[in-house]
Coordinates of C-alpha atoms in Angstrom, one line a residue:
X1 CA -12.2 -7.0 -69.7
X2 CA -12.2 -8.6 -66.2
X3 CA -8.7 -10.1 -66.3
X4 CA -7.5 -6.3 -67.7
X5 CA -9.2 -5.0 -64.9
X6 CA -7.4 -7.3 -62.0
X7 CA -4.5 -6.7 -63.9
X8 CA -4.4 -2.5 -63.5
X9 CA -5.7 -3.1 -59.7
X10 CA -2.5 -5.7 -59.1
X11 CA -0.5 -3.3 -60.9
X12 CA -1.6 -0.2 -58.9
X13 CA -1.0 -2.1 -55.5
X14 CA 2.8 -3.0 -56.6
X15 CA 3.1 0.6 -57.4
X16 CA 2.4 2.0 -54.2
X17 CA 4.4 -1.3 -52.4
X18 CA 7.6 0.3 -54.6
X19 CA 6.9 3.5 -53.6
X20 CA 6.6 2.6 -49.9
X21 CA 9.9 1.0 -49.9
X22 CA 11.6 4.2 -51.4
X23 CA 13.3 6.7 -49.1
X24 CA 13.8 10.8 -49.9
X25 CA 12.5 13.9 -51.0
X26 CA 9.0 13.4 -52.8
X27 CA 8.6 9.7 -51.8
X28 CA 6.3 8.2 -49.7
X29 CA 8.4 6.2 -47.1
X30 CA 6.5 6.6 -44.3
X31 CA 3.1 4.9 -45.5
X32 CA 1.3 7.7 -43.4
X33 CA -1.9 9.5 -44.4
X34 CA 0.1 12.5 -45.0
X35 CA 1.3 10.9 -48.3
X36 CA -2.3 10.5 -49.6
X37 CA -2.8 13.9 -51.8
X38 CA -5.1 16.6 -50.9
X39 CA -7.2 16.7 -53.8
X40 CA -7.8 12.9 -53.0
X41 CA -8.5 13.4 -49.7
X42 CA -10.9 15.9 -50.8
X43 CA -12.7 13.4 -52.9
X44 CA -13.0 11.1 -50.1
X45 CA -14.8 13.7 -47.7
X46 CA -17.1 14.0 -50.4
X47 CA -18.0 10.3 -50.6
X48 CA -18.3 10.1 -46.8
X49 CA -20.5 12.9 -47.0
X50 CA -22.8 14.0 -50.0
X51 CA -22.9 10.2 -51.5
X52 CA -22.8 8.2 -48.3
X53 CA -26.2 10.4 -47.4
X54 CA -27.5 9.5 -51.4
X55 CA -26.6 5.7 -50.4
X56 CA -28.2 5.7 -47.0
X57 CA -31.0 7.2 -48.3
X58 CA -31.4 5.0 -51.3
X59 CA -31.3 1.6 -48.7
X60 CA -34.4 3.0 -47.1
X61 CA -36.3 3.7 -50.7
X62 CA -35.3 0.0 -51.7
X63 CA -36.3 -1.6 -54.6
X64 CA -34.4 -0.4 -57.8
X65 CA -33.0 2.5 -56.8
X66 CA -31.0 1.1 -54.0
X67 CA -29.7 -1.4 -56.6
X68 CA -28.9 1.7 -58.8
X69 CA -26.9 3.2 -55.9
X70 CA -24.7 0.6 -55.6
X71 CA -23.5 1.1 -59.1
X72 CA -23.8 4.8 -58.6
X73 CA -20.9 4.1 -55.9
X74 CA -19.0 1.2 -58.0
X75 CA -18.9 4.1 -60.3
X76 CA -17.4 6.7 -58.2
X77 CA -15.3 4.1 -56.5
X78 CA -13.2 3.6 -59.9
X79 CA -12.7 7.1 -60.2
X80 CA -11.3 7.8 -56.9
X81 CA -8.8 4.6 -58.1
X82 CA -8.5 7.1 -61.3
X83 CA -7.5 10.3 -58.7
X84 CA -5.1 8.2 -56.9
X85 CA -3.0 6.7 -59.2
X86 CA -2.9 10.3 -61.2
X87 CA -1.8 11.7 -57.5
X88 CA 1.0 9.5 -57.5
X89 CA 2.2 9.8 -61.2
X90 CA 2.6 11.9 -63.9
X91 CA 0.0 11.9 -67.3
X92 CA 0.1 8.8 -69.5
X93 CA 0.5 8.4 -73.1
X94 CA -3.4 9.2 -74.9
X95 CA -3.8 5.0 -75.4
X96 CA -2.9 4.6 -71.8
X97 CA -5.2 7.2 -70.1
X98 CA -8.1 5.3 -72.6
X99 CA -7.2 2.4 -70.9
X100 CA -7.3 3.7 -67.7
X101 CA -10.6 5.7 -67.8
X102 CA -12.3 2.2 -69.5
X103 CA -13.6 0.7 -66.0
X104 CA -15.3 4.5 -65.4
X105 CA -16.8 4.2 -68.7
X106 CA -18.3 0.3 -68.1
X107 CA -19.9 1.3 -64.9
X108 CA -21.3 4.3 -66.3
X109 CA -23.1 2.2 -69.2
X110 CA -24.1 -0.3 -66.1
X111 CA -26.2 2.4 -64.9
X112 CA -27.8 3.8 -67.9
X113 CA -28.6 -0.1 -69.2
X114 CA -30.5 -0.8 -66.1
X115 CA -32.9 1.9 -66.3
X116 CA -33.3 0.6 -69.8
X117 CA -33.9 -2.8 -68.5
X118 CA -36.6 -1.9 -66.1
X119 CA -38.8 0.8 -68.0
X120 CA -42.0 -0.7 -66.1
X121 CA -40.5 0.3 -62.5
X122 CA -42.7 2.0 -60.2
X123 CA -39.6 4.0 -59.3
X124 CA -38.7 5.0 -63.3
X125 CA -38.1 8.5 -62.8
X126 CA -35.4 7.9 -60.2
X127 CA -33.7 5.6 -62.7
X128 CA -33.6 8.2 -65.0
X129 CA -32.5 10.8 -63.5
X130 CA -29.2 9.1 -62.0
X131 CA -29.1 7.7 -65.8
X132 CA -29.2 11.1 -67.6
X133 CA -26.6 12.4 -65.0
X134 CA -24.1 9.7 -64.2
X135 CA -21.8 10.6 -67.6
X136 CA -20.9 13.7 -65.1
X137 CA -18.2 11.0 -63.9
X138 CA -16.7 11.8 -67.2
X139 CA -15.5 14.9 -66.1
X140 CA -12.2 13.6 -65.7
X141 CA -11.4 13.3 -69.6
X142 CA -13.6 16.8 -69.9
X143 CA -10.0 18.7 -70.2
X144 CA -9.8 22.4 -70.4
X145 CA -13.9 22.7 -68.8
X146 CA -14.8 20.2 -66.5
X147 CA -16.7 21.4 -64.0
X148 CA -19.7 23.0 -66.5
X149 CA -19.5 19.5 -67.8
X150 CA -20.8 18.2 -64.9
X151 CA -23.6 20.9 -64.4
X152 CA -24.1 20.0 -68.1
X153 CA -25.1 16.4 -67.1
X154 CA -27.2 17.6 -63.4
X155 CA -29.2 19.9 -65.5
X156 CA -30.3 16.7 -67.5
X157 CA -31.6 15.3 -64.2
X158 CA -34.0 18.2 -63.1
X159 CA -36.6 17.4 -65.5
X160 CA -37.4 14.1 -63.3
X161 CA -35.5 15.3 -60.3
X162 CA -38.7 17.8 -60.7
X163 CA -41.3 15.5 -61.8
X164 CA -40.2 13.5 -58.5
X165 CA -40.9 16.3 -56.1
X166 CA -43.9 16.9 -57.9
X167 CA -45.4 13.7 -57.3
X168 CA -44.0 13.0 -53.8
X169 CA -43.7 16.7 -52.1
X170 CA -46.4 16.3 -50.1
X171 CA -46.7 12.7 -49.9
X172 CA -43.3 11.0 -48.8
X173 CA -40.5 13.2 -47.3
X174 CA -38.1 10.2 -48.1
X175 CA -38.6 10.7 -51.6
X176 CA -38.1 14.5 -51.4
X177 CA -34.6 14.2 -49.4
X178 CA -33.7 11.5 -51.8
X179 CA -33.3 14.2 -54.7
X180 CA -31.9 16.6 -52.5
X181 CA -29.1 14.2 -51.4
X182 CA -28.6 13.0 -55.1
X183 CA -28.6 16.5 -56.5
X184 CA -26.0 17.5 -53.7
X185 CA -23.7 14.9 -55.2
X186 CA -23.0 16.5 -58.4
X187 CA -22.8 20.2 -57.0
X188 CA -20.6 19.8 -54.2
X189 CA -18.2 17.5 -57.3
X190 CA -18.4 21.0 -59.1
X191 CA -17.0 22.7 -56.2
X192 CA -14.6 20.2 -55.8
X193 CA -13.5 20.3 -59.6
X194 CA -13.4 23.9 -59.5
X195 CA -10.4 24.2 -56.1
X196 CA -8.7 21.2 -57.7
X197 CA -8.6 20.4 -61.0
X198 CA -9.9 23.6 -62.7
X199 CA -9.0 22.8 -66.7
X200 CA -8.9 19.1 -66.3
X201 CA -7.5 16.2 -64.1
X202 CA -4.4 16.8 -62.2
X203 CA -1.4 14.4 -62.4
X204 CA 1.8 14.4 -60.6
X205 CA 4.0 16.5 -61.7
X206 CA 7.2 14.7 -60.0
X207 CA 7.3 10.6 -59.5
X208 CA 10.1 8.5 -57.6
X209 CA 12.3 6.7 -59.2
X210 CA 10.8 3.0 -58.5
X211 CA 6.8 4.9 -59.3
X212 CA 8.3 5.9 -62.7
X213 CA 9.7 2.6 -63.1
X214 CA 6.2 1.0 -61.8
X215 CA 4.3 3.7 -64.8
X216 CA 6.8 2.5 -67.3
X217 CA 5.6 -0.7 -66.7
X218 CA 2.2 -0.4 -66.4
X219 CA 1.6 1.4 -69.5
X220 CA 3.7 -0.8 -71.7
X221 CA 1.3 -4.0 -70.0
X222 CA -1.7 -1.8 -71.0
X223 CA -0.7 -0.8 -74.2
X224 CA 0.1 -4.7 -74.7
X225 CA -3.2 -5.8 -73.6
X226 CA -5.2 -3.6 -76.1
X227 CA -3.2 -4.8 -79.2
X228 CA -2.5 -8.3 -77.8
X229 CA -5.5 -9.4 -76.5
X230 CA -4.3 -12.8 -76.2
X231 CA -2.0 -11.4 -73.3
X232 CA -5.3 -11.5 -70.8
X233 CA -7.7 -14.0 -72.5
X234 CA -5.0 -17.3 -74.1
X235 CA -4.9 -18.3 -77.2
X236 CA -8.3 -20.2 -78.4
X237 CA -7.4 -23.9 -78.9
X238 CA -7.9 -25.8 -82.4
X239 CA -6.8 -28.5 -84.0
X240 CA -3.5 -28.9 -85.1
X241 CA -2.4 -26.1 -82.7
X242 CA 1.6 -25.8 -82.6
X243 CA 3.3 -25.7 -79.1
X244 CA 4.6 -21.8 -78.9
X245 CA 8.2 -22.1 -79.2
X246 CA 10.7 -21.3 -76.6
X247 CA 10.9 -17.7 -75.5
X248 CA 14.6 -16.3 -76.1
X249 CA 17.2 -16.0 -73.6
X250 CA 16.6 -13.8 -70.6
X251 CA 12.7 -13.1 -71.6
X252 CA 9.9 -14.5 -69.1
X253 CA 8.3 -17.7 -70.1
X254 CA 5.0 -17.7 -71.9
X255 CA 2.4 -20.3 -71.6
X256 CA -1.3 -21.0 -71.6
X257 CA -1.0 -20.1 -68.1
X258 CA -1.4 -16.5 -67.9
X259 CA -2.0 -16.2 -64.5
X260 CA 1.6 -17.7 -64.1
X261 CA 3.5 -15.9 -66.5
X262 CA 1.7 -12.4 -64.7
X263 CA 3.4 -13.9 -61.3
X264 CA 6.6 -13.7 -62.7
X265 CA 6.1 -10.1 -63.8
X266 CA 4.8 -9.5 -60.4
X267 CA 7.9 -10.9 -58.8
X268 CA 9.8 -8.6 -61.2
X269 CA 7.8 -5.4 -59.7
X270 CA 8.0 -6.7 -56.5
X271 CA 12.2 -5.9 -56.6
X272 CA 11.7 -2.5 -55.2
X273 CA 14.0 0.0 -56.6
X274 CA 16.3 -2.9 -58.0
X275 CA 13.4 -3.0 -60.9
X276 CA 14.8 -0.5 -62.6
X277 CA 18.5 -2.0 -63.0
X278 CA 17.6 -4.1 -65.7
X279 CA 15.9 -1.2 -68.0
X280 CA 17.6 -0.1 -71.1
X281 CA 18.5 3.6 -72.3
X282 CA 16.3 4.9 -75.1
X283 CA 18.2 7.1 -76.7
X284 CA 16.3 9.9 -79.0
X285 CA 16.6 8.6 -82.3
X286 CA 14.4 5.5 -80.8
X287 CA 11.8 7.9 -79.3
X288 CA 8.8 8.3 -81.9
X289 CA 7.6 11.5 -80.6
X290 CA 11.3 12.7 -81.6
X291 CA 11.8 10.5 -85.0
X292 CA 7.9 10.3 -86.7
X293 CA 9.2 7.5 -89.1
X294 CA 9.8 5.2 -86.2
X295 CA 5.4 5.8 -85.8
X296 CA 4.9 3.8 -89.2
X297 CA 7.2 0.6 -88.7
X298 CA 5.4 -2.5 -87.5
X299 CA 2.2 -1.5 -88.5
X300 CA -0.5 0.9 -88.1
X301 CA -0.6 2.4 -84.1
X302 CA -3.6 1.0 -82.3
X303 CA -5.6 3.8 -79.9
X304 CA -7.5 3.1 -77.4
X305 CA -11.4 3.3 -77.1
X306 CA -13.0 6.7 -76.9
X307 CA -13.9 6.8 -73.0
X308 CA -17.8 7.3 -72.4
X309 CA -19.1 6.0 -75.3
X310 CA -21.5 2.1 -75.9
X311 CA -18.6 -0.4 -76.4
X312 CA -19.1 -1.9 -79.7
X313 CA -19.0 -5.8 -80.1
X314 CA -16.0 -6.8 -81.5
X315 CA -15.9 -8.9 -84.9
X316 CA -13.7 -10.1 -87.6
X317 CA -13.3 -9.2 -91.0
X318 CA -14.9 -12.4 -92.2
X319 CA -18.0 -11.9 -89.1
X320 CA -21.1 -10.8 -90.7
X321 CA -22.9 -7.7 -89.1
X322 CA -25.2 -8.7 -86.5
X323 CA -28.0 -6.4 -85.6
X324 CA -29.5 -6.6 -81.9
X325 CA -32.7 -8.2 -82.0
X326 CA -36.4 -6.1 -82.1
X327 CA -37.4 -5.3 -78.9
X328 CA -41.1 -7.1 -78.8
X329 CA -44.1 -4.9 -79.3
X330 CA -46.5 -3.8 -76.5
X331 CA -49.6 -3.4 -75.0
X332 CA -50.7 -4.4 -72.3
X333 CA -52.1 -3.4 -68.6
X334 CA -49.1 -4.0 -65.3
X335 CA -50.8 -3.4 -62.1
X336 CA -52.3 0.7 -62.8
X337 CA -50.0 1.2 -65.8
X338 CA -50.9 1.3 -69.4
X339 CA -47.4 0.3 -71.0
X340 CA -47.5 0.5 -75.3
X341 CA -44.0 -0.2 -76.6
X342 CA -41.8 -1.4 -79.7
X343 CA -45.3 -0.8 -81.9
X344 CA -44.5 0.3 -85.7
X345 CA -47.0 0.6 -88.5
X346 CA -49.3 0.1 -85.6
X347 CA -52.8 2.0 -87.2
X348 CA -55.4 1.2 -85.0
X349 CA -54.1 0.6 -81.5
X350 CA -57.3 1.1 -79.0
X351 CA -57.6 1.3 -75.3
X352 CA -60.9 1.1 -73.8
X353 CA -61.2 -0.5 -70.8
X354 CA -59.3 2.5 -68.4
X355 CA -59.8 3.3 -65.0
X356 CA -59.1 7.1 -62.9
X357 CA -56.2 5.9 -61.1
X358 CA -54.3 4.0 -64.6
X359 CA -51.7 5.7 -66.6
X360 CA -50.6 4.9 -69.7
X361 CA -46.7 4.6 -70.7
X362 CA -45.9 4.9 -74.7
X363 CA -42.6 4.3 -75.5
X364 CA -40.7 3.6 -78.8
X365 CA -43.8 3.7 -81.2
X366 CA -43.5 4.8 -84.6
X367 CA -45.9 5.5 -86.9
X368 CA -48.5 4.6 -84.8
X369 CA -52.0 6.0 -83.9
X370 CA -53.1 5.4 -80.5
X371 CA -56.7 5.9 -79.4
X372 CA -57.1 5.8 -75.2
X373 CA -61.0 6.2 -74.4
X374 CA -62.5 6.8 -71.0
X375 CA -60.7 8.8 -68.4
X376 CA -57.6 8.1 -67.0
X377 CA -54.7 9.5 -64.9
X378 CA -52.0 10.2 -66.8
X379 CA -50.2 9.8 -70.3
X380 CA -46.3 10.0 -71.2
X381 CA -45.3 9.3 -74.7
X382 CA -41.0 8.8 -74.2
X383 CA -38.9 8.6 -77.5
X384 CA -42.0 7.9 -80.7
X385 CA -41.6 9.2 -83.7
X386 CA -44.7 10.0 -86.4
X387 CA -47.2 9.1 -83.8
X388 CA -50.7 10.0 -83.8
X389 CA -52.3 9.9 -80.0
X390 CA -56.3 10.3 -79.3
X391 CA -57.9 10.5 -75.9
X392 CA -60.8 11.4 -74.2
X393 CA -59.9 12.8 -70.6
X394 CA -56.7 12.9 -68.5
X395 CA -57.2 14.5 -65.2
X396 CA -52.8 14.6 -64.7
X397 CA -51.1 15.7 -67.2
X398 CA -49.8 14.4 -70.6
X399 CA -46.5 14.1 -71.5
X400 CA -44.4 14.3 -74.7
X401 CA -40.9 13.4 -74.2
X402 CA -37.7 12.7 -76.6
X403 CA -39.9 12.7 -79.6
X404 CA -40.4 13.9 -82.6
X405 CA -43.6 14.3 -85.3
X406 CA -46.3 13.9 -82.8
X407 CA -49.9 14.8 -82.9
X408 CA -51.6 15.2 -80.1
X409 CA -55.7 15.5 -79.6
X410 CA -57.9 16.1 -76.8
X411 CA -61.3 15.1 -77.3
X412 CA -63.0 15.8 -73.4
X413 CA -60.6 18.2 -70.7
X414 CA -56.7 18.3 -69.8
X415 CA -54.9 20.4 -67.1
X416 CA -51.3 20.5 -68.6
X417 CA -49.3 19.2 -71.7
X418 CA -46.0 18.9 -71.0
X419 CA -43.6 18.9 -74.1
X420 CA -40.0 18.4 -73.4
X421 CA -36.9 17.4 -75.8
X422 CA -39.4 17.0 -78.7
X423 CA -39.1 18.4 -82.3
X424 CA -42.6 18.9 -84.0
X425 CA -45.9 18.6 -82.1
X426 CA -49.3 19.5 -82.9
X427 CA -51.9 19.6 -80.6
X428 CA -55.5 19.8 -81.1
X429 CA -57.9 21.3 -78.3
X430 CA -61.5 20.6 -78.0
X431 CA -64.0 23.3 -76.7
X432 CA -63.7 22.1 -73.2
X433 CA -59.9 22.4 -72.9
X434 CA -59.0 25.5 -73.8
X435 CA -58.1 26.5 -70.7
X436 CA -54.9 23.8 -70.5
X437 CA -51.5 24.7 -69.5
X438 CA -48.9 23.8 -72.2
X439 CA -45.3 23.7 -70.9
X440 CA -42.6 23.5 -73.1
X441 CA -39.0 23.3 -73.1
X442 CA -35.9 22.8 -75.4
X443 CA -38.6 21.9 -78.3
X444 CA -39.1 23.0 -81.4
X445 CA -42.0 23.4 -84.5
X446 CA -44.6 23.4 -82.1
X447 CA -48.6 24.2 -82.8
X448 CA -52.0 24.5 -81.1
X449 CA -54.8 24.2 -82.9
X450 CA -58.3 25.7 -81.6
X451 CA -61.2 24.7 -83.1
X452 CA -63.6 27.1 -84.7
X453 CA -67.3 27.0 -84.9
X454 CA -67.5 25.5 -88.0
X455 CA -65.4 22.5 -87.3
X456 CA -62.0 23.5 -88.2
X457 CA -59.0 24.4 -86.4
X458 CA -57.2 28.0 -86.3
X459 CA -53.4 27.4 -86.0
X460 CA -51.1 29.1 -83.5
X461 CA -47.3 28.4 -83.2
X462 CA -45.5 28.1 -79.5
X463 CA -43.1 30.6 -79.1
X464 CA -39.3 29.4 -79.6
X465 CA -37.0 32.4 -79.3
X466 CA -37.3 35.0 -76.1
X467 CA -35.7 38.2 -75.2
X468 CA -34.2 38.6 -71.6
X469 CA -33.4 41.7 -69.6
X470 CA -32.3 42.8 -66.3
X471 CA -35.3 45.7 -65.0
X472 CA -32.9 46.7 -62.4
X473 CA -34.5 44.2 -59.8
X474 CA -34.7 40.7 -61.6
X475 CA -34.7 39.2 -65.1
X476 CA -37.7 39.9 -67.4
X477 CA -38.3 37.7 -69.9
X478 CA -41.0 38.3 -72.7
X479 CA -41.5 36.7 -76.0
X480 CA -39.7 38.1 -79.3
X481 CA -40.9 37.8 -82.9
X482 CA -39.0 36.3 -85.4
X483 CA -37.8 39.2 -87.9
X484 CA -39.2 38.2 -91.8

């Protein structure tokens, strides 16, 4: 993956050295800043303004987020290399653009792994919100609607974007005009997406001579890279291995030494316009998108990976699966913070020795039951399934997050319940919390259970579905019965 990736950068460079060395109409002789496009200068204004605020500001927070901002920018960095090379050509074959929109895709699973990686940070939330948002870098394969892509992916930052003013607005003004600067990344990229590239990326619509020549050439490299992989990485030495035999007349030398067979290709590119003397006419009947049966000789086609996904290990037929190993199972007190994690079948988890200023972190738990006695700041429960949780008093707020089949109940007193992203969640009140706030959004099969005098509970569903209107002033919204 490295070697491919110092290959499309040497590649890129030889381009634009070809193009500099062309003369006329459309071609950028002159090597002045007028040649760079508009829509790319554009992007640069952006990153010396919106994200070089979101990076200064992250230096001064330190710690894990300024780590994530660097990656934020590696990130964005590759995709202005994207927006230049499509300024200076014209769209690539599907298995080519896969190829080129791969380093995008890395860097964005970069970010998201390390807020994965550090789940007991003091500074979570600002991990995840630049985690749930950074796949707005995607927006670039998001053809015909890219722009609400990317509000798409800033609307799944406000939840902690929120959470973060909540706990710092008051408190640390850094913190507050941290959010503001990395919320102002993503809305001034909207505008920019909407004056520039509207229904998708824009490529060039004419290239020079030697940059079509330099494309040509690129693409076919790519294209052999992702079925060859060989090409970048050498063959893998056994014994009895058979010296490759010599390459035919006129073709360029192969050897172990990849790195010396890419500096003849190099010296090739680096011809100028003479590069293209020694291509060959294709003439139609040997184009496959104008004679299909040529598409099933030599094989199947390979395609490229699917940008923005995990990449999946790659194994052999005669490989057996390998599963990633179980996460280890939790529970245990870091500095004020409760963390419970990885615990299944877990029936009788108890924590009893808590503290006012603790919180307690739940994450990953299935078909657990949790018991937290005494009182104690806060509780979030983040991506458990069938779990049963049991406290006494929380003087924050309790949160249910990316779950699904949870019940919650309050034995003492509780402000707020927060439910977000969760499907099914019951929650049982006690006498002396009846006046708690439950919040809820995009959830689903939701309850509240009051207790009676006799000892039972008296279910009521959360509302799900709501009726909007304009009252000729703002937007009324009231709750709507379900007909049946």
């Amino acid at each position: 993956v490295v070697a491919m990736e110092r290959l499309v950068e040497r590649l890129e460079k030889a381009v634009e050295r070809l193009e500099t060395v062309c003369q006329g109409p459309g071609m950028c002789g002159d090597g002045s800043s007028k040649a760079m496009a508009q829509y790319v200068q554009a992007f640069d204004a952006l990153l010396a303004g919106p994200v070089a605020e979101y990076i200064k500001i992250s230096k001064e927070v330190g710690g894990d987020v300024q780590k994530h901002a660097e990656m934020v920018h590696a990130g964005l960095m590759s995709e202005r290399a994207l927006l230049v090379m499509a300024s200076q050509h014209q769209q690539p074959t599907e298995s080519a653009f896969s190829a080129l929109l791969k380093p995008i895709s890395e860097q964005i699973q970069v970010v998201q792994n390390f807020r994965e990686k550090n789940r007991g940070s003091k500074l979570f939330n600002h991990l995840s919100a630049v985690s749930e948002s950074i796949p707005a870098l995607g927006w670039v394969a998001m053809a015909p609607k890219p722009g609400p892509y990317v509000k798409e992916m800033t609307d799944a930052a406000m939840f902690y974007t929120n959470r973060i003013l909540k706990e710092y607005k008051d408190v640390d003004k850094k913190q507050v005009d941290w959010v503001r600067a990395y919320l102002s990344i993503w809305t001034e990229l909207q505008a920019y997406i909407k004056e520039f590239h509207t229904t998708g990326l824009t490529w060039s619509k004419t290239v020079s001579a030697a940059s079509a020549a330099g494309l040509v050439l690129q693409e076919r490299i790519l294209c052999n890279c992702l079925s060859s992989p060989g090409l970048l990485q050498g063959p893998v030495a056994t014994e009895g291995t058979k010296s490759p035999p010599a390459p035919p007349a006129g073709a360029a030398s192969s050897s172990t030494d990849d790195a010396a067979s890419r500096s003849a290709l190099f010296a090739q590119i680096n011809r100028g316009e003479g590069i293209t003397s020694g291509l060959r006419h294709v003439s139609d009947d040997m184009k496959t998108h104008k004679n299909p049966a040529l598409k099933n000789q030599g094989g199947p086609l390979r395609s490229g990976p699917k940008p923005f996904t995990a990449p999946k290990p790659a194994c052999n037929a005669n490989s057996a699966p390998k599963t990633s190993p179980k996460a280890p199972a939790l529970l245990e007190l870091e500095g004020k913070k409760w963390r419970v994690e990885n615990q299944e079948n877990a029936t009788n988890l108890v924590i009893s020795d808590t503290e006012l200023k603790q919180v307690a972190y739940v994450f990953k738990c299935t078909n657990s039951t949790l018991q937290i006695k005494g009182k104690i700041n806060s509780i979030t429960l983040d991506n458990c399934k069938k779990l049963g949780l049991v406290f006494d008093d929380v003087v924050g707020i309790v949160e249910i997050i990316n779950s699904r089949d949870i019940k919650v109940q309050v034995l003492g007193k509780v402000p707020t319940i927060s439910i977000n992203k969760t499907d099914g969640c019951h929650v049982y009140l006690s006498q002396s919390s009846l006046d708690c706030e439950i919040v809820s959004a995009k959830s689903s099969e939701m309850n509240v259970l009051i207790p009676t005098e006799g000892g039972d509970f008296t279910e009521f569903p959360v509302p799900e579905q709501f009726k909007t209107v304009w009252n000729g002033q703002k937007l009324v919204t009231t709750v709507t019965e379900i007909a049946g």
